[in-house]
Short mmCIF file of C-alpha atoms in Angstrom, two decimals:
data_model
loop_
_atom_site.label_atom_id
_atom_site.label_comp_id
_atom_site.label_asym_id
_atom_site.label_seq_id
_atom_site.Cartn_x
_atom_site.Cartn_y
_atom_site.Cartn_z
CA UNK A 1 -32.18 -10.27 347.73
CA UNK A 2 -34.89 -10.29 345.34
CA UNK A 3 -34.97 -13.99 345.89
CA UNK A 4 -35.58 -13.70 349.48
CA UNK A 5 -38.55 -11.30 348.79
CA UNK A 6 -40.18 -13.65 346.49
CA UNK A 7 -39.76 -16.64 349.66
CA UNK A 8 -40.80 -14.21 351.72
CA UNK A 9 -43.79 -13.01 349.68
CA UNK A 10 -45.08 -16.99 349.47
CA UNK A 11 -44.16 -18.08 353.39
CA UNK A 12 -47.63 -19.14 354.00
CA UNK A 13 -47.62 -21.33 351.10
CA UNK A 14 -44.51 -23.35 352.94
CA UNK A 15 -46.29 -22.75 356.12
CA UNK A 16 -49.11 -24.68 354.46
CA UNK A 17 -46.69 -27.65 353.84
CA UNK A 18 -44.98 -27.60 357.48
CA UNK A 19 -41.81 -26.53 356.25
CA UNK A 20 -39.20 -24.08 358.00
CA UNK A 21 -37.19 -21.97 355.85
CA UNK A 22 -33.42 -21.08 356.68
CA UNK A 23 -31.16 -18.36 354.58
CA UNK A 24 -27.37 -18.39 355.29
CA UNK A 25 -25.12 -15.52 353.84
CA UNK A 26 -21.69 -15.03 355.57
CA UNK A 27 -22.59 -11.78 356.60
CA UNK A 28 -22.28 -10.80 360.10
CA UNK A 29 -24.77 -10.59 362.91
CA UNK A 30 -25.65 -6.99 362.43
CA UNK A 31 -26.03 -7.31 358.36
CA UNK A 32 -28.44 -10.39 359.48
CA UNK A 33 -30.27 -8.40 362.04
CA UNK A 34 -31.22 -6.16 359.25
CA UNK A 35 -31.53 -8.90 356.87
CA UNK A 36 -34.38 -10.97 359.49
CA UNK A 37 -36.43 -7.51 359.92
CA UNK A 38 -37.13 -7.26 355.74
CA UNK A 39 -38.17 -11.09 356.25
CA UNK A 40 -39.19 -11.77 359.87
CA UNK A 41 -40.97 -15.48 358.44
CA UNK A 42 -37.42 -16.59 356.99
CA UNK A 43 -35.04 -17.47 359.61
CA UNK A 44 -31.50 -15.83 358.67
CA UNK A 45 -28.57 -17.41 359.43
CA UNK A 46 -25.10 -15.64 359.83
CA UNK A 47 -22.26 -17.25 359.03
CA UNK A 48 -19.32 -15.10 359.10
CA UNK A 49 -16.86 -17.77 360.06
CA UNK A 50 -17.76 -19.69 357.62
CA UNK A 51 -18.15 -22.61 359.10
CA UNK A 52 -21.61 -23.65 357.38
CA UNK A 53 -20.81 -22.62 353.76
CA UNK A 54 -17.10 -24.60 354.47
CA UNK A 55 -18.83 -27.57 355.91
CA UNK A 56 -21.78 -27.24 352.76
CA UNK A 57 -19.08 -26.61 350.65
CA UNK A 58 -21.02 -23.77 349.02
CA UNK A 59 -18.16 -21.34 348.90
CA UNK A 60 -17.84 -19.11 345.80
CA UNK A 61 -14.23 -17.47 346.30
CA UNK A 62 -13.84 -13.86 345.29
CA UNK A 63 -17.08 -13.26 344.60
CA UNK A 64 -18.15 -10.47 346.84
CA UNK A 65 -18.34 -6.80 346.20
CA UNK A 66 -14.65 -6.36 347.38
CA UNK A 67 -13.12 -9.89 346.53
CA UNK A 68 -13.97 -11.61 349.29
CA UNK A 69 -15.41 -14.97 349.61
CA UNK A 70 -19.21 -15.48 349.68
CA UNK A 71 -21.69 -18.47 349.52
CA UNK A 72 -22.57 -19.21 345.90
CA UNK A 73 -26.25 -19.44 345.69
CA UNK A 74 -27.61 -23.23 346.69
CA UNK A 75 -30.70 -24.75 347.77
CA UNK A 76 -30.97 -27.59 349.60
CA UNK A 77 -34.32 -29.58 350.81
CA UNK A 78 -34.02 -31.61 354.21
CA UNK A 79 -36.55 -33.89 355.46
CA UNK A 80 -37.40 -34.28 359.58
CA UNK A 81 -34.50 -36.43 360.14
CA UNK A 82 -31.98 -33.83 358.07
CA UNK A 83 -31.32 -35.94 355.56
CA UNK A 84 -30.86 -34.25 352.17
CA UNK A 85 -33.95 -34.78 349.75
CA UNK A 86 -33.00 -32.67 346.91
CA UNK A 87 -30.31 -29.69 345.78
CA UNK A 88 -30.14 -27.33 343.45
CA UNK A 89 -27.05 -24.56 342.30
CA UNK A 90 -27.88 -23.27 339.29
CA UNK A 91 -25.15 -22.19 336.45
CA UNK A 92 -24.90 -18.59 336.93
CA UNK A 93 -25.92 -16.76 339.84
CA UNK A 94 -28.58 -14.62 338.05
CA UNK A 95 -30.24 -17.64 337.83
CA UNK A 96 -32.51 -18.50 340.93
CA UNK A 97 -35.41 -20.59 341.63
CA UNK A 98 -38.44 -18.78 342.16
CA UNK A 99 -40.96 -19.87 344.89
CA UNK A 100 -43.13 -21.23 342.48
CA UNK A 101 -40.00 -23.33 341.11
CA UNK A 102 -39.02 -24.23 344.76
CA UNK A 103 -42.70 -25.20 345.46
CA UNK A 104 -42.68 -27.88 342.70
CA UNK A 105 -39.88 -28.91 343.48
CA UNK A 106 -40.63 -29.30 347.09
CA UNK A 107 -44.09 -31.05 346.13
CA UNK A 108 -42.31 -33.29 344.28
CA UNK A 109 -39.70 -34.46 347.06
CA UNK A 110 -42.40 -34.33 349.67
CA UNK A 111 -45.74 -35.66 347.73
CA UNK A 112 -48.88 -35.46 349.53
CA UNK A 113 -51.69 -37.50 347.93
CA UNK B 1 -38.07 22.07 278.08
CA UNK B 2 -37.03 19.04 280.75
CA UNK B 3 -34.84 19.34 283.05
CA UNK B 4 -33.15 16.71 285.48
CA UNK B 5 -32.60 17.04 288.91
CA UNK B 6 -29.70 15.63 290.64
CA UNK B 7 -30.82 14.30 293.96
CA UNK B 8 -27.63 14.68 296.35
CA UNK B 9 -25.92 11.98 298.12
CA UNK B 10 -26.84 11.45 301.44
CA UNK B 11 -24.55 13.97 303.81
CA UNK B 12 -24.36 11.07 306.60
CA UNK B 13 -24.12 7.88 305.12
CA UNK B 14 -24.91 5.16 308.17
CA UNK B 15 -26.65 7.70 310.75
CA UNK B 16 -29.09 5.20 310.69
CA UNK B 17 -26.97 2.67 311.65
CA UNK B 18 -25.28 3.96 313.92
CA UNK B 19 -28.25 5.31 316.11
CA UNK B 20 -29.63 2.06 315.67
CA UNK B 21 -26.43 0.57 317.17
CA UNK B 22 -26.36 2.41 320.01
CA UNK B 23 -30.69 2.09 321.16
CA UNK B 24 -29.52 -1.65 320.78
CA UNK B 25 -26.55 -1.80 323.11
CA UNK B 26 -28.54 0.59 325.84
CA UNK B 27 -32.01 -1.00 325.38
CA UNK B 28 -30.47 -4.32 326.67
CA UNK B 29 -29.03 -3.37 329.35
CA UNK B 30 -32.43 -1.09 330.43
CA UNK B 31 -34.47 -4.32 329.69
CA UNK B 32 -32.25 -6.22 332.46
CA UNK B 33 -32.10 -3.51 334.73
CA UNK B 34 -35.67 -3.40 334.96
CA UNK B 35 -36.12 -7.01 334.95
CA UNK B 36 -33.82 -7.42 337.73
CA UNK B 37 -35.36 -4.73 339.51
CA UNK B 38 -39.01 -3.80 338.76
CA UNK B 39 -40.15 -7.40 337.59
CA UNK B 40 -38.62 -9.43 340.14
CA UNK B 41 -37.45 -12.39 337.07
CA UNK B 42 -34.47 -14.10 338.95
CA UNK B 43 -33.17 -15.56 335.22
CA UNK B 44 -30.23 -15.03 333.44
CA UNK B 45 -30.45 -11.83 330.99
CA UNK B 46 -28.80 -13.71 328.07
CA UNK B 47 -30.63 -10.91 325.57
CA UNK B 48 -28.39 -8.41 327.13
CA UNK B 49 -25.50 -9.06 325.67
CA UNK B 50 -26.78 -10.39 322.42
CA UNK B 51 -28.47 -6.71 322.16
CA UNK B 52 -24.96 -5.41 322.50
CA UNK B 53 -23.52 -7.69 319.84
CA UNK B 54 -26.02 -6.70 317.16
CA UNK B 55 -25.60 -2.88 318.37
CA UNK B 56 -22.24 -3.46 317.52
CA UNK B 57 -22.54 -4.70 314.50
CA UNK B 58 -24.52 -1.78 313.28
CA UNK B 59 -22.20 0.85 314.72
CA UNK B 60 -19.59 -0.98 312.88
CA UNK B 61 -21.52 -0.83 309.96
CA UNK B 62 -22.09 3.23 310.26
CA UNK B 63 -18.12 3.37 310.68
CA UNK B 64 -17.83 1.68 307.31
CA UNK B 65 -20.29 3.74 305.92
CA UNK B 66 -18.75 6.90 306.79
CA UNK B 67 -15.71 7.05 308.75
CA UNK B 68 -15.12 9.45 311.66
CA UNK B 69 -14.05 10.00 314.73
CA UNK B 70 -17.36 10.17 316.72
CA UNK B 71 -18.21 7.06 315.11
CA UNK B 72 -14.96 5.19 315.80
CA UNK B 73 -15.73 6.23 319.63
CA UNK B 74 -18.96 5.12 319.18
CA UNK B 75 -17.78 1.82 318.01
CA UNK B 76 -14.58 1.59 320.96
CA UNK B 77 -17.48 2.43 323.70
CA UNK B 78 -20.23 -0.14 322.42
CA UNK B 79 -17.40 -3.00 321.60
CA UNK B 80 -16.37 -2.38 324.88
CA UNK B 81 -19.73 -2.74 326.77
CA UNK B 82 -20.59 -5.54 324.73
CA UNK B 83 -17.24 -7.02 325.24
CA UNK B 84 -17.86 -6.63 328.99
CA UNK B 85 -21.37 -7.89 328.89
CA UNK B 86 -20.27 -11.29 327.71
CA UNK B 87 -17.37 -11.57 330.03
CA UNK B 88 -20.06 -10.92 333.10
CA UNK B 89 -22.46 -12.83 331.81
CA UNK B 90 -19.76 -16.05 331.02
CA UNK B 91 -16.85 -15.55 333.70
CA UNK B 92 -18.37 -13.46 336.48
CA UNK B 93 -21.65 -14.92 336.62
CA UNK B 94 -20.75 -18.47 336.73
CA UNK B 95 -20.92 -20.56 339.90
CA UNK B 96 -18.45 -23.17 340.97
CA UNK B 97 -19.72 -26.83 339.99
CA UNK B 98 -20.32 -28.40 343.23
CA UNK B 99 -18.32 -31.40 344.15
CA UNK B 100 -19.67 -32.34 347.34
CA UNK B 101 -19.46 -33.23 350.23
CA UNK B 102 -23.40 -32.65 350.88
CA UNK B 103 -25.40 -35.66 349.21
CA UNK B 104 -28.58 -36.69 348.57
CA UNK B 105 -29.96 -39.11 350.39
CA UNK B 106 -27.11 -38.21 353.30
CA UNK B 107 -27.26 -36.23 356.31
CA UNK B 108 -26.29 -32.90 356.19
CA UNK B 109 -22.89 -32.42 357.40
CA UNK B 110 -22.24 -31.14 361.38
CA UNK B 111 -21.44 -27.05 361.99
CA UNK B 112 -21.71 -24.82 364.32
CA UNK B 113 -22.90 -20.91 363.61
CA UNK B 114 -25.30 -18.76 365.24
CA UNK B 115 -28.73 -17.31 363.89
CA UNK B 116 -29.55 -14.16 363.26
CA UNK B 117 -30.54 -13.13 366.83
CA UNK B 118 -26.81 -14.63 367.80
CA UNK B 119 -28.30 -18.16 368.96
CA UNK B 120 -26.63 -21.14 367.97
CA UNK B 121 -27.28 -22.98 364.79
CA UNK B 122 -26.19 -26.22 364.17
CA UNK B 123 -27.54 -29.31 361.76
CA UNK B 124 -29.68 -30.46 365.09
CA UNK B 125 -32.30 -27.92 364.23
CA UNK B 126 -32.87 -29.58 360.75
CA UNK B 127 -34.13 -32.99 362.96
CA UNK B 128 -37.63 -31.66 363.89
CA UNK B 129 -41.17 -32.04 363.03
CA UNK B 130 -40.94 -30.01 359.91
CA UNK B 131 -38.80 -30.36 356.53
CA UNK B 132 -36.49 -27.65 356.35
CA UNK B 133 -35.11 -25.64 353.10
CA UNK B 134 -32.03 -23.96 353.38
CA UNK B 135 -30.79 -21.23 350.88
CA UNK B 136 -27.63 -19.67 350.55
CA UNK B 137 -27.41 -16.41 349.37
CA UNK B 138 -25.03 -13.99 348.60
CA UNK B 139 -25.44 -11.41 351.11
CA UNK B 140 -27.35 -8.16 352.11
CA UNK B 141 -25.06 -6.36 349.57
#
């Protein structure tokens, strides 16, 4: 969750630009209770039905700790009306934008002049 | 009156090497640990296993030198961490290509799941005065 730290670490930055933040997992409600109180200005999401990461697609099977299936790591940037601006799944997991990356990217979708 | 001296042959042809070969194989995987870890750098380690394939190299260059049995365990254990090292990095690592069905340009498609205080979430609360980002993740594990 290093990646969540570093989101968490630059909310105000995304504050700045009007922007809410959500972070799914498909871990369950008590895994995202504990999850939300690390980073209380991130809203977590639990999905342990999987309905988002089925209807996102964003399923990565056997990937968890004990073969289960987990979301693969995606990034997606909506505007007001929830239509999809810009996404992002890199080629290995390690891999992950940092909030400085996401910020670009984010200025660049969303230019203000 | 001269007299030669006979300088000896080395007793342990390839020590060298083979400490060498093993600092190389641990000092990767130390360098991503604490990258991962202590620096915070969410990108791929690729020097890991590259570390590992040079430490290999030189262990299996001690073994030449001087054959042995702590050296061919030497060389079985680093192989095999360098062997596994690539496989992670290539196989276990890698992420599904995505093939849809969220587009840009598109809405996002409709679900229903809950937040993390149990309240509904559904695409609805990405229509609002505010652009939204949403990031999977992997989980808390």
């Amino acid at each position: 969750m290093v990646e969540l730290g570093q989101l968490e670490k630059h909310h105000a930055a995304f504050e700045k630009r009007n922007t809410q933040f959500f972070v799914a997992s498909v871990d369950g409600l008590e895994d995202s209770k504990e999850v939300q109180k690390s980073f209380p200005h991130l809203q977590v999401v639990s999905d342990p039905n999987h309905k988002l990461v089925d209807a996102a697609n964003v399923g990565h099977p056997n990937a968890g700790p004990h073969g289960e299936n987990v979301a693969a790591p995606t990034t997606f940037i909506l505007d007001r009306n929830g239509i999809v601006r810009w996404m992002f799944r890199p080629n290995y997991v390690t891999d992950r934008l940092s909030a400085q990356d996401l910020l670009s990217q984010y200025d660049r979708v969303f230019p203000t002049n | 009156m001269s007299h030669s001296e006979t300088i000896p042959a080395t007793r342990y042809p390839g020590r060298r090497n083979l400490i060498l070969g093993i600092c190389f194989a641990l000092v990767g995987f130390a360098m991503a640990f604490a990258q991962l870890t202590y620096f915070a750098v969410l990108k791929t380690p690729w020097y890991m296993p590259i570390f590992a394939t040079v430490g290999t190299l030189c262990v299996l260059t001690a073994l030449w030198q001087r054959r042995s049995i702590g050296r061919w365990i030497a060389f079985v254990l680093v192989a095999a961490l360098t062997g596994f090292e690539w496989f992670a990095m290539l196989v276990m690592m890698a992420t599904p290509v995505y093939a849809g069905p969220v587009e840009v340009g598109q809405p996002f498609p409709a679900f229903a799941t809950m937040e993390s205080d149990g309240s509904p979430f559904t695409q609805s609360h990405f229509k609002s005065d505010k652009n939204s980002i949403l990031i999977f993740f992997r989980g808390r594990w």
